[in-house]
Amino acid sequence: MSIKAINGTASNGKNPLISLVIPVYNEEDSLPSLFGELWPVMEALKRPFEIIFVNDGSKDSSFALLYDFYLSHQQNVRLIDFNGNFGQHMAIMAAFSNVHGDYIITLDADLQNPPSEIPKLIAEMDKGHDVVGTKRANRHDPIYRKVASKIVNKVTNSITGLKINDYGCMLRGYSRRIVDIIANTGETTTFIPALGQKYAVNPTEIEVAHRERAHGTSKYSLFRLIRLNFDLMTSFSLSPLQWVTMSGMIISFLSFILVAYMFIRRFVIGSEADGLFTLMTIQFFLTGISIMSLGIIGEYIGRIYKQVQKRPRFVIKKIWEDQDEQQA
Ligand code: UDP
Ligand code: MG
């Protein structure tokens, strides 16, 4: 039976089914501790649950570890195996297209957000919140990332009009309605927490614990982080483009006044040749703005290019699931 056919058969709401979604990319060092910490928490919920792991093209032994865990927990575990590395957000997207639950919770595999925080999110969802956003209390990451995130959080909120205090915290809760909306957006690159917030009717935000990465290293290089943030900003707003237009208009207006002044000055005082370096500085500054503006326009064109290519956002090699359990 195909997964699609049983989508929509979420339980009747009295005892909501919990779907926990975990993207995994080269996490062989973290997975054994994750399994050990996660399982008791899920069992203690005393609710029906499924865990969906998405192997995002890991090159280490992550798949083998996930597959073993799946084999020994088939009733509650499903495993989506990607054809290659499509990124954390696409891994979550793939799981969102295949969830069965009423409450969907996303968690990173590296245990930076402890699984013991999951019940807190469920309690908020029980109160009727359709999106439970989170903020990392005492974030344990390198200082450069914390400073960069502070700036990104502020800038992104002002550009997108969203109100999210911590875009990067991925331990979050979404109702099935929100997840279905997110899964049906056709964007090739996106940012899941921002999509959730955009479509939320009754969102809330809570603090969750954060720890240092105990095993392995971050899967985001500086370049990947910058790319991800460009995706975030260009997916949710056109205002960077509007700034380019506005600053072009303001600079043109000021230059026009300067030209008029120089023209009159030439007749009244005569020509001038001083101030060469001032002129060069202004010119460098304007060249910088021009190149940046081209880059901003390029970001949007790049998104359009990806979108018109209509390539699949992710390619699933195989979904491992217990057929008997799924059909029951
Ligand atoms: N991840 C993924 N695909 C990627 C990069 C990361 O599935 O291309 C997963 C990774 O295995 C982890 C989560 O996304 O479960 C967050 O990654 P990481 O902890 O490296 O990010 P950070 O905490 O440094 O922001
Ligand atoms: Mg992490």
mmCIF file with all atom_site columns, C-alpha atoms in Angstrom, residues 98-289:
data_model
loop_
_atom_site.group_PDB
_atom_site.id
_atom_site.type_symbol
_atom_site.label_atom_id
_atom_site.label_alt_id
_atom_site.label_comp_id
_atom_site.label_asym_id
_atom_site.label_entity_id
_atom_site.label_seq_id
_atom_site.pdbx_PDB_ins_code
_atom_site.Cartn_x
_atom_site.Cartn_y
_atom_site.Cartn_z
_atom_site.occupancy
_atom_site.B_iso_or_equiv
_atom_site.pdbx_formal_charge
_atom_site.auth_seq_id
_atom_site.auth_comp_id
_atom_site.auth_asym_id
_atom_site.auth_atom_id
_atom_site.pdbx_PDB_model_num
ATOM 1   C CA . ASN A 1 98  ? 4.722  11.305 4.324   1.00 0.00 ? 98  ASN A CA 1
ATOM 2   C CA . VAL A 1 99  ? 3.648  11.842 7.931   1.00 0.00 ? 99  VAL A CA 1
ATOM 3   C CA . HIS A 1 100 ? 0.667  10.087 9.462   1.00 0.00 ? 100 HIS A CA 1
ATOM 4   C CA . GLY A 1 101 ? 0.452  12.053 12.702  1.00 0.00 ? 101 GLY A CA 1
ATOM 5   C CA . ASP A 1 102 ? -1.690 14.868 14.068  1.00 0.00 ? 102 ASP A CA 1
ATOM 6   C CA . TYR A 1 103 ? 1.184  16.567 15.872  1.00 0.00 ? 103 TYR A CA 1
ATOM 7   C CA . ILE A 1 104 ? 4.475  16.737 14.025  1.00 0.00 ? 104 ILE A CA 1
ATOM 8   C CA . ILE A 1 105 ? 7.702  17.514 15.839  1.00 0.00 ? 105 ILE A CA 1
ATOM 9   C CA . THR A 1 106 ? 11.062 18.136 14.187  1.00 0.00 ? 106 THR A CA 1
ATOM 10  C CA . LEU A 1 107 ? 14.307 17.347 16.000  1.00 0.00 ? 107 LEU A CA 1
ATOM 11  C CA . ASP A 1 108 ? 17.973 17.449 14.981  1.00 0.00 ? 108 ASP A CA 1
ATOM 12  C CA . ALA A 1 109 ? 19.891 14.189 15.203  1.00 0.00 ? 109 ALA A CA 1
ATOM 13  C CA . ASP A 1 110 ? 22.870 15.688 17.020  1.00 0.00 ? 110 ASP A CA 1
ATOM 14  C CA . LEU A 1 111 ? 21.155 15.928 20.446  1.00 0.00 ? 111 LEU A CA 1
ATOM 15  C CA . GLN A 1 112 ? 21.901 19.662 20.743  1.00 0.00 ? 112 GLN A CA 1
ATOM 16  C CA . ASN A 1 113 ? 18.230 19.975 21.691  1.00 0.00 ? 113 ASN A CA 1
ATOM 17  C CA . PRO A 1 114 ? 17.601 17.189 24.209  1.00 0.00 ? 114 PRO A CA 1
ATOM 18  C CA . PRO A 1 115 ? 14.680 14.860 23.376  1.00 0.00 ? 115 PRO A CA 1
ATOM 19  C CA . SER A 1 116 ? 13.489 15.318 26.971  1.00 0.00 ? 116 SER A CA 1
ATOM 20  C CA . GLU A 1 117 ? 12.050 18.687 25.805  1.00 0.00 ? 117 GLU A CA 1
ATOM 21  C CA . ILE A 1 118 ? 9.557  16.970 23.474  1.00 0.00 ? 118 ILE A CA 1
ATOM 22  C CA . PRO A 1 119 ? 6.776  16.629 26.106  1.00 0.00 ? 119 PRO A CA 1
ATOM 23  C CA . LYS A 1 120 ? 6.868  20.428 26.601  1.00 0.00 ? 120 LYS A CA 1
ATOM 24  C CA . LEU A 1 121 ? 6.025  20.945 22.932  1.00 0.00 ? 121 LEU A CA 1
ATOM 25  C CA . ILE A 1 122 ? 3.242  18.381 23.053  1.00 0.00 ? 122 ILE A CA 1
ATOM 26  C CA . ALA A 1 123 ? 1.741  20.115 26.100  1.00 0.00 ? 123 ALA A CA 1
ATOM 27  C CA . GLU A 1 124 ? 1.598  23.359 24.086  1.00 0.00 ? 124 GLU A CA 1
ATOM 28  C CA . MET A 1 125 ? -0.030 21.591 21.146  1.00 0.00 ? 125 MET A CA 1
ATOM 29  C CA . ASP A 1 126 ? -2.601 20.062 23.489  1.00 0.00 ? 126 ASP A CA 1
ATOM 30  C CA . LYS A 1 127 ? -3.554 23.635 24.385  1.00 0.00 ? 127 LYS A CA 1
ATOM 31  C CA . GLY A 1 128 ? -4.484 24.166 20.742  1.00 0.00 ? 128 GLY A CA 1
ATOM 32  C CA . HIS A 1 129 ? -1.401 25.887 19.336  1.00 0.00 ? 129 HIS A CA 1
ATOM 33  C CA . ASP A 1 130 ? -0.882 24.951 15.699  1.00 0.00 ? 130 ASP A CA 1
ATOM 34  C CA . VAL A 1 131 ? 2.793  25.971 15.680  1.00 0.00 ? 131 VAL A CA 1
ATOM 35  C CA . VAL A 1 132 ? 5.110  25.728 18.658  1.00 0.00 ? 132 VAL A CA 1
ATOM 36  C CA . GLY A 1 133 ? 8.160  27.836 17.964  1.00 0.00 ? 133 GLY A CA 1
ATOM 37  C CA . THR A 1 134 ? 11.212 27.551 20.163  1.00 0.00 ? 134 THR A CA 1
ATOM 38  C CA . LYS A 1 135 ? 14.109 29.624 21.358  1.00 0.00 ? 135 LYS A CA 1
ATOM 39  C CA . ARG A 1 136 ? 17.360 28.089 22.541  1.00 0.00 ? 136 ARG A CA 1
ATOM 40  C CA . ALA A 1 137 ? 17.990 29.003 26.182  1.00 0.00 ? 137 ALA A CA 1
ATOM 41  C CA . ASN A 1 138 ? 21.756 29.387 26.727  1.00 0.00 ? 138 ASN A CA 1
ATOM 42  C CA . ARG A 1 139 ? 22.708 28.407 23.228  1.00 0.00 ? 139 ARG A CA 1
ATOM 43  C CA . HIS A 1 140 ? 25.952 26.419 23.095  1.00 0.00 ? 140 HIS A CA 1
ATOM 44  C CA . ASP A 1 141 ? 27.473 27.179 19.725  1.00 0.00 ? 141 ASP A CA 1
ATOM 45  C CA . PRO A 1 142 ? 30.610 29.034 18.582  1.00 0.00 ? 142 PRO A CA 1
ATOM 46  C CA . ILE A 1 143 ? 30.446 32.752 19.380  1.00 0.00 ? 143 ILE A CA 1
ATOM 47  C CA . TYR A 1 144 ? 30.581 33.790 15.720  1.00 0.00 ? 144 TYR A CA 1
ATOM 48  C CA . ARG A 1 145 ? 27.421 31.801 15.033  1.00 0.00 ? 145 ARG A CA 1
ATOM 49  C CA . LYS A 1 146 ? 25.593 33.288 18.016  1.00 0.00 ? 146 LYS A CA 1
ATOM 50  C CA . VAL A 1 147 ? 26.443 36.850 16.972  1.00 0.00 ? 147 VAL A CA 1
ATOM 51  C CA . ALA A 1 148 ? 25.578 36.156 13.318  1.00 0.00 ? 148 ALA A CA 1
ATOM 52  C CA . SER A 1 149 ? 22.258 34.581 14.369  1.00 0.00 ? 149 SER A CA 1
ATOM 53  C CA . LYS A 1 150 ? 21.328 37.610 16.475  1.00 0.00 ? 150 LYS A CA 1
ATOM 54  C CA . ILE A 1 151 ? 21.799 39.849 13.435  1.00 0.00 ? 151 ILE A CA 1
ATOM 55  C CA . VAL A 1 152 ? 20.057 37.413 11.077  1.00 0.00 ? 152 VAL A CA 1
ATOM 56  C CA . ASN A 1 153 ? 17.066 37.024 13.428  1.00 0.00 ? 153 ASN A CA 1
ATOM 57  C CA . LYS A 1 154 ? 16.563 40.802 13.607  1.00 0.00 ? 154 LYS A CA 1
ATOM 58  C CA . VAL A 1 155 ? 17.143 41.496 9.907   1.00 0.00 ? 155 VAL A CA 1
ATOM 59  C CA . THR A 1 156 ? 14.980 38.589 8.792   1.00 0.00 ? 156 THR A CA 1
ATOM 60  C CA . ASN A 1 157 ? 12.104 39.606 11.036  1.00 0.00 ? 157 ASN A CA 1
ATOM 61  C CA . SER A 1 158 ? 12.201 43.133 9.669   1.00 0.00 ? 158 SER A CA 1
ATOM 62  C CA . ILE A 1 159 ? 12.429 41.946 6.056   1.00 0.00 ? 159 ILE A CA 1
ATOM 63  C CA . THR A 1 160 ? 9.806  39.226 6.241   1.00 0.00 ? 160 THR A CA 1
ATOM 64  C CA . GLY A 1 161 ? 7.415  40.706 8.781   1.00 0.00 ? 161 GLY A CA 1
ATOM 65  C CA . LEU A 1 162 ? 7.508  37.391 10.660  1.00 0.00 ? 162 LEU A CA 1
ATOM 66  C CA . LYS A 1 163 ? 8.069  37.322 14.405  1.00 0.00 ? 163 LYS A CA 1
ATOM 67  C CA . ILE A 1 164 ? 10.537 34.537 15.197  1.00 0.00 ? 164 ILE A CA 1
ATOM 68  C CA . ASN A 1 165 ? 13.133 34.961 17.919  1.00 0.00 ? 165 ASN A CA 1
ATOM 69  C CA . ASP A 1 166 ? 15.346 32.043 16.951  1.00 0.00 ? 166 ASP A CA 1
ATOM 70  C CA . TYR A 1 167 ? 15.143 30.924 13.329  1.00 0.00 ? 167 TYR A CA 1
ATOM 71  C CA . GLY A 1 168 ? 17.801 28.264 13.777  1.00 0.00 ? 168 GLY A CA 1
ATOM 72  C CA . CYS A 1 169 ? 16.167 26.225 16.547  1.00 0.00 ? 169 CYS A CA 1
ATOM 73  C CA . MET A 1 170 ? 14.714 23.217 14.786  1.00 0.00 ? 170 MET A CA 1
ATOM 74  C CA . LEU A 1 171 ? 13.042 21.432 17.696  1.00 0.00 ? 171 LEU A CA 1
ATOM 75  C CA . ARG A 1 172 ? 9.580  22.713 16.806  1.00 0.00 ? 172 ARG A CA 1
ATOM 76  C CA . GLY A 1 173 ? 5.990  21.487 16.735  1.00 0.00 ? 173 GLY A CA 1
ATOM 77  C CA . TYR A 1 174 ? 3.445  21.781 13.910  1.00 0.00 ? 174 TYR A CA 1
ATOM 78  C CA . SER A 1 175 ? -0.153 20.634 13.609  1.00 0.00 ? 175 SER A CA 1
ATOM 79  C CA . ARG A 1 176 ? -1.018 18.348 10.723  1.00 0.00 ? 176 ARG A CA 1
ATOM 80  C CA . ARG A 1 177 ? -2.887 21.145 8.955   1.00 0.00 ? 177 ARG A CA 1
ATOM 81  C CA . ILE A 1 178 ? 0.230  23.335 8.914   1.00 0.00 ? 178 ILE A CA 1
ATOM 82  C CA . VAL A 1 179 ? 2.443  20.450 7.806   1.00 0.00 ? 179 VAL A CA 1
ATOM 83  C CA . ASP A 1 180 ? 0.123  19.658 4.900   1.00 0.00 ? 180 ASP A CA 1
ATOM 84  C CA . ILE A 1 181 ? 0.241  23.301 3.786   1.00 0.00 ? 181 ILE A CA 1
ATOM 85  C CA . ILE A 1 182 ? 4.058  23.339 4.024   1.00 0.00 ? 182 ILE A CA 1
ATOM 86  C CA . ALA A 1 183 ? 4.372  20.051 2.118   1.00 0.00 ? 183 ALA A CA 1
ATOM 87  C CA . ASN A 1 184 ? 2.216  21.444 -0.667  1.00 0.00 ? 184 ASN A CA 1
ATOM 88  C CA . THR A 1 185 ? 4.278  24.583 -1.271  1.00 0.00 ? 185 THR A CA 1
ATOM 89  C CA . GLY A 1 186 ? 6.262  23.943 -4.413  1.00 0.00 ? 186 GLY A CA 1
ATOM 90  C CA . GLU A 1 187 ? 9.408  25.916 -3.558  1.00 0.00 ? 187 GLU A CA 1
ATOM 91  C CA . THR A 1 188 ? 12.724 24.336 -4.480  1.00 0.00 ? 188 THR A CA 1
ATOM 92  C CA . THR A 1 189 ? 14.561 25.973 -1.613  1.00 0.00 ? 189 THR A CA 1
ATOM 93  C CA . THR A 1 190 ? 12.917 27.114 1.562   1.00 0.00 ? 190 THR A CA 1
ATOM 94  C CA . PHE A 1 191 ? 13.102 27.470 5.311   1.00 0.00 ? 191 PHE A CA 1
ATOM 95  C CA . ILE A 1 192 ? 10.677 25.274 7.234   1.00 0.00 ? 192 ILE A CA 1
ATOM 96  C CA . PRO A 1 193 ? 10.238 27.236 10.527  1.00 0.00 ? 193 PRO A CA 1
ATOM 97  C CA . ALA A 1 194 ? 9.458  30.431 8.596   1.00 0.00 ? 194 ALA A CA 1
ATOM 98  C CA . LEU A 1 195 ? 6.862  28.623 6.464   1.00 0.00 ? 195 LEU A CA 1
ATOM 99  C CA . GLY A 1 196 ? 5.268  27.231 9.625   1.00 0.00 ? 196 GLY A CA 1
ATOM 100 C CA . GLN A 1 197 ? 5.095  30.655 11.222  1.00 0.00 ? 197 GLN A CA 1
ATOM 101 C CA . LYS A 1 198 ? 3.684  32.195 8.048   1.00 0.00 ? 198 LYS A CA 1
ATOM 102 C CA . TYR A 1 199 ? 0.717  29.834 7.970   1.00 0.00 ? 199 TYR A CA 1
ATOM 103 C CA . ALA A 1 200 ? 0.146  29.564 11.726  1.00 0.00 ? 200 ALA A CA 1
ATOM 104 C CA . VAL A 1 201 ? -3.172 30.721 13.126  1.00 0.00 ? 201 VAL A CA 1
ATOM 105 C CA . ASN A 1 202 ? -2.431 30.255 16.804  1.00 0.00 ? 202 ASN A CA 1
ATOM 106 C CA . PRO A 1 203 ? 1.350  30.080 17.253  1.00 0.00 ? 203 PRO A CA 1
ATOM 107 C CA . THR A 1 204 ? 3.283  30.171 20.475  1.00 0.00 ? 204 THR A CA 1
ATOM 108 C CA . GLU A 1 205 ? 6.958  30.222 21.405  1.00 0.00 ? 205 GLU A CA 1
ATOM 109 C CA . ILE A 1 206 ? 8.704  28.464 24.287  1.00 0.00 ? 206 ILE A CA 1
ATOM 110 C CA . GLU A 1 207 ? 12.287 28.161 25.479  1.00 0.00 ? 207 GLU A CA 1
ATOM 111 C CA . VAL A 1 208 ? 14.054 24.833 25.074  1.00 0.00 ? 208 VAL A CA 1
ATOM 112 C CA . ALA A 1 209 ? 17.390 23.621 26.365  1.00 0.00 ? 209 ALA A CA 1
ATOM 113 C CA . HIS A 1 210 ? 20.437 23.554 24.140  1.00 0.00 ? 210 HIS A CA 1
ATOM 114 C CA . ARG A 1 211 ? 23.735 21.756 24.545  1.00 0.00 ? 211 ARG A CA 1
ATOM 115 C CA . GLU A 1 212 ? 27.035 21.626 22.798  1.00 0.00 ? 212 GLU A CA 1
ATOM 116 C CA . ARG A 1 213 ? 27.354 19.127 19.992  1.00 0.00 ? 213 ARG A CA 1
ATOM 117 C CA . ALA A 1 214 ? 28.772 16.103 21.812  1.00 0.00 ? 214 ALA A CA 1
ATOM 118 C CA . HIS A 1 215 ? 29.672 14.067 18.705  1.00 0.00 ? 215 HIS A CA 1
ATOM 119 C CA . GLY A 1 216 ? 30.754 14.994 15.201  1.00 0.00 ? 216 GLY A CA 1
ATOM 120 C CA . THR A 1 217 ? 30.779 18.518 13.810  1.00 0.00 ? 217 THR A CA 1
ATOM 121 C CA . SER A 1 218 ? 28.194 20.916 12.415  1.00 0.00 ? 218 SER A CA 1
ATOM 122 C CA . LYS A 1 219 ? 27.055 19.994 8.914   1.00 0.00 ? 219 LYS A CA 1
ATOM 123 C CA . TYR A 1 220 ? 26.865 23.648 7.954   1.00 0.00 ? 220 TYR A CA 1
ATOM 124 C CA . SER A 1 221 ? 29.987 25.316 6.620   1.00 0.00 ? 221 SER A CA 1
ATOM 125 C CA . LEU A 1 222 ? 30.059 29.122 6.713   1.00 0.00 ? 222 LEU A CA 1
ATOM 126 C CA . PHE A 1 223 ? 29.213 29.148 3.001   1.00 0.00 ? 223 PHE A CA 1
ATOM 127 C CA . ARG A 1 224 ? 26.218 26.830 3.488   1.00 0.00 ? 224 ARG A CA 1
ATOM 128 C CA . LEU A 1 225 ? 24.977 28.984 6.357   1.00 0.00 ? 225 LEU A CA 1
ATOM 129 C CA . ILE A 1 226 ? 25.150 32.103 4.206   1.00 0.00 ? 226 ILE A CA 1
ATOM 130 C CA . ARG A 1 227 ? 23.333 30.312 1.362   1.00 0.00 ? 227 ARG A CA 1
ATOM 131 C CA . LEU A 1 228 ? 20.634 29.113 3.751   1.00 0.00 ? 228 LEU A CA 1
ATOM 132 C CA . ASN A 1 229 ? 20.067 32.636 5.004   1.00 0.00 ? 229 ASN A CA 1
ATOM 133 C CA . PHE A 1 230 ? 19.799 34.004 1.482   1.00 0.00 ? 230 PHE A CA 1
ATOM 134 C CA . ASP A 1 231 ? 17.177 31.347 0.811   1.00 0.00 ? 231 ASP A CA 1
ATOM 135 C CA . LEU A 1 232 ? 15.338 32.412 3.942   1.00 0.00 ? 232 LEU A CA 1
ATOM 136 C CA . MET A 1 233 ? 15.284 36.088 3.019   1.00 0.00 ? 233 MET A CA 1
ATOM 137 C CA . THR A 1 234 ? 14.509 35.737 -0.675  1.00 0.00 ? 234 THR A CA 1
ATOM 138 C CA . SER A 1 235 ? 11.786 33.116 -0.041  1.00 0.00 ? 235 SER A CA 1
ATOM 139 C CA . PHE A 1 236 ? 9.800  35.353 2.200   1.00 0.00 ? 236 PHE A CA 1
ATOM 140 C CA . SER A 1 237 ? 10.147 38.882 0.907   1.00 0.00 ? 237 SER A CA 1
ATOM 141 C CA . LEU A 1 238 ? 10.791 41.092 -2.070  1.00 0.00 ? 238 LEU A CA 1
ATOM 142 C CA . SER A 1 239 ? 11.959 43.944 0.109   1.00 0.00 ? 239 SER A CA 1
ATOM 143 C CA . PRO A 1 240 ? 15.713 43.495 -0.650  1.00 0.00 ? 240 PRO A CA 1
ATOM 144 C CA . LEU A 1 241 ? 14.824 44.230 -4.278  1.00 0.00 ? 241 LEU A CA 1
ATOM 145 C CA . GLN A 1 242 ? 12.748 47.213 -3.238  1.00 0.00 ? 242 GLN A CA 1
ATOM 146 C CA . TRP A 1 243 ? 15.668 48.540 -1.188  1.00 0.00 ? 243 TRP A CA 1
ATOM 147 C CA . VAL A 1 244 ? 17.852 48.332 -4.281  1.00 0.00 ? 244 VAL A CA 1
ATOM 148 C CA . THR A 1 245 ? 15.340 50.387 -6.246  1.00 0.00 ? 245 THR A CA 1
ATOM 149 C CA . MET A 1 246 ? 14.861 52.895 -3.440  1.00 0.00 ? 246 MET A CA 1
ATOM 150 C CA . SER A 1 247 ? 18.575 53.363 -2.803  1.00 0.00 ? 247 SER A CA 1
ATOM 151 C CA . GLY A 1 248 ? 19.101 53.781 -6.571  1.00 0.00 ? 248 GLY A CA 1
ATOM 152 C CA . MET A 1 249 ? 16.461 56.497 -6.593  1.00 0.00 ? 249 MET A CA 1
ATOM 153 C CA . ILE A 1 250 ? 17.925 58.297 -3.576  1.00 0.00 ? 250 ILE A CA 1
ATOM 154 C CA . ILE A 1 251 ? 21.486 58.147 -4.961  1.00 0.00 ? 251 ILE A CA 1
ATOM 155 C CA . SER A 1 252 ? 20.285 59.413 -8.366  1.00 0.00 ? 252 SER A CA 1
ATOM 156 C CA . PHE A 1 253 ? 18.453 62.295 -6.724  1.00 0.00 ? 253 PHE A CA 1
ATOM 157 C CA . LEU A 1 254 ? 21.481 63.293 -4.618  1.00 0.00 ? 254 LEU A CA 1
ATOM 158 C CA . SER A 1 255 ? 23.779 62.989 -7.642  1.00 0.00 ? 255 SER A CA 1
ATOM 159 C CA . PHE A 1 256 ? 21.464 65.229 -9.623  1.00 0.00 ? 256 PHE A CA 1
ATOM 160 C CA . ILE A 1 257 ? 21.699 67.934 -6.950  1.00 0.00 ? 257 ILE A CA 1
ATOM 161 C CA . LEU A 1 258 ? 25.492 67.544 -6.946  1.00 0.00 ? 258 LEU A CA 1
ATOM 162 C CA . VAL A 1 259 ? 25.656 67.862 -10.744 1.00 0.00 ? 259 VAL A CA 1
ATOM 163 C CA . ALA A 1 260 ? 23.487 71.001 -10.650 1.00 0.00 ? 260 ALA A CA 1
ATOM 164 C CA . TYR A 1 261 ? 25.729 72.477 -7.929  1.00 0.00 ? 261 TYR A CA 1
ATOM 165 C CA . MET A 1 262 ? 28.930 71.687 -9.839  1.00 0.00 ? 262 MET A CA 1
ATOM 166 C CA . PHE A 1 263 ? 27.483 73.175 -12.988 1.00 0.00 ? 263 PHE A CA 1
ATOM 167 C CA . ILE A 1 264 ? 26.657 76.472 -11.303 1.00 0.00 ? 264 ILE A CA 1
ATOM 168 C CA . ARG A 1 265 ? 29.973 76.453 -9.405  1.00 0.00 ? 265 ARG A CA 1
ATOM 169 C CA . ARG A 1 266 ? 31.854 76.094 -12.677 1.00 0.00 ? 266 ARG A CA 1
ATOM 170 C CA . PHE A 1 267 ? 30.424 79.365 -13.903 1.00 0.00 ? 267 PHE A CA 1
ATOM 171 C CA . VAL A 1 268 ? 30.641 81.253 -10.631 1.00 0.00 ? 268 VAL A CA 1
ATOM 172 C CA . ILE A 1 269 ? 34.024 80.070 -9.246  1.00 0.00 ? 269 ILE A CA 1
ATOM 173 C CA . GLY A 1 270 ? 35.549 78.129 -12.134 1.00 0.00 ? 270 GLY A CA 1
ATOM 174 C CA . SER A 1 271 ? 36.554 74.478 -12.615 1.00 0.00 ? 271 SER A CA 1
ATOM 175 C CA . GLU A 1 272 ? 38.053 72.486 -9.727  1.00 0.00 ? 272 GLU A CA 1
ATOM 176 C CA . ALA A 1 273 ? 40.496 69.590 -9.669  1.00 0.00 ? 273 ALA A CA 1
ATOM 177 C CA . ASP A 1 274 ? 40.957 68.967 -5.960  1.00 0.00 ? 274 ASP A CA 1
ATOM 178 C CA . GLY A 1 275 ? 39.223 66.272 -4.012  1.00 0.00 ? 275 GLY A CA 1
ATOM 179 C CA . LEU A 1 276 ? 40.383 63.446 -6.266  1.00 0.00 ? 276 LEU A CA 1
ATOM 180 C CA . PHE A 1 277 ? 40.560 60.895 -3.444  1.00 0.00 ? 277 PHE A CA 1
ATOM 181 C CA . THR A 1 278 ? 37.155 61.933 -2.104  1.00 0.00 ? 278 THR A CA 1
ATOM 182 C CA . LEU A 1 279 ? 35.776 61.282 -5.543  1.00 0.00 ? 279 LEU A CA 1
ATOM 183 C CA . MET A 1 280 ? 37.489 57.893 -5.706  1.00 0.00 ? 280 MET A CA 1
ATOM 184 C CA . THR A 1 281 ? 36.127 56.913 -2.295  1.00 0.00 ? 281 THR A CA 1
ATOM 185 C CA . ILE A 1 282 ? 32.618 57.835 -3.319  1.00 0.00 ? 282 ILE A CA 1
ATOM 186 C CA . GLN A 1 283 ? 33.099 55.937 -6.559  1.00 0.00 ? 283 GLN A CA 1
ATOM 187 C CA . PHE A 1 284 ? 34.317 52.793 -4.751  1.00 0.00 ? 284 PHE A CA 1
ATOM 188 C CA . PHE A 1 285 ? 31.356 52.981 -2.421  1.00 0.00 ? 285 PHE A CA 1
ATOM 189 C CA . LEU A 1 286 ? 28.912 53.284 -5.297  1.00 0.00 ? 286 LEU A CA 1
ATOM 190 C CA . THR A 1 287 ? 30.590 50.459 -7.199  1.00 0.00 ? 287 THR A CA 1
ATOM 191 C CA . GLY A 1 288 ? 30.211 48.304 -4.084  1.00 0.00 ? 288 GLY A CA 1
ATOM 192 C CA . ILE A 1 289 ? 26.516 49.127 -3.884  1.00 0.00 ? 289 ILE A CA 1
#
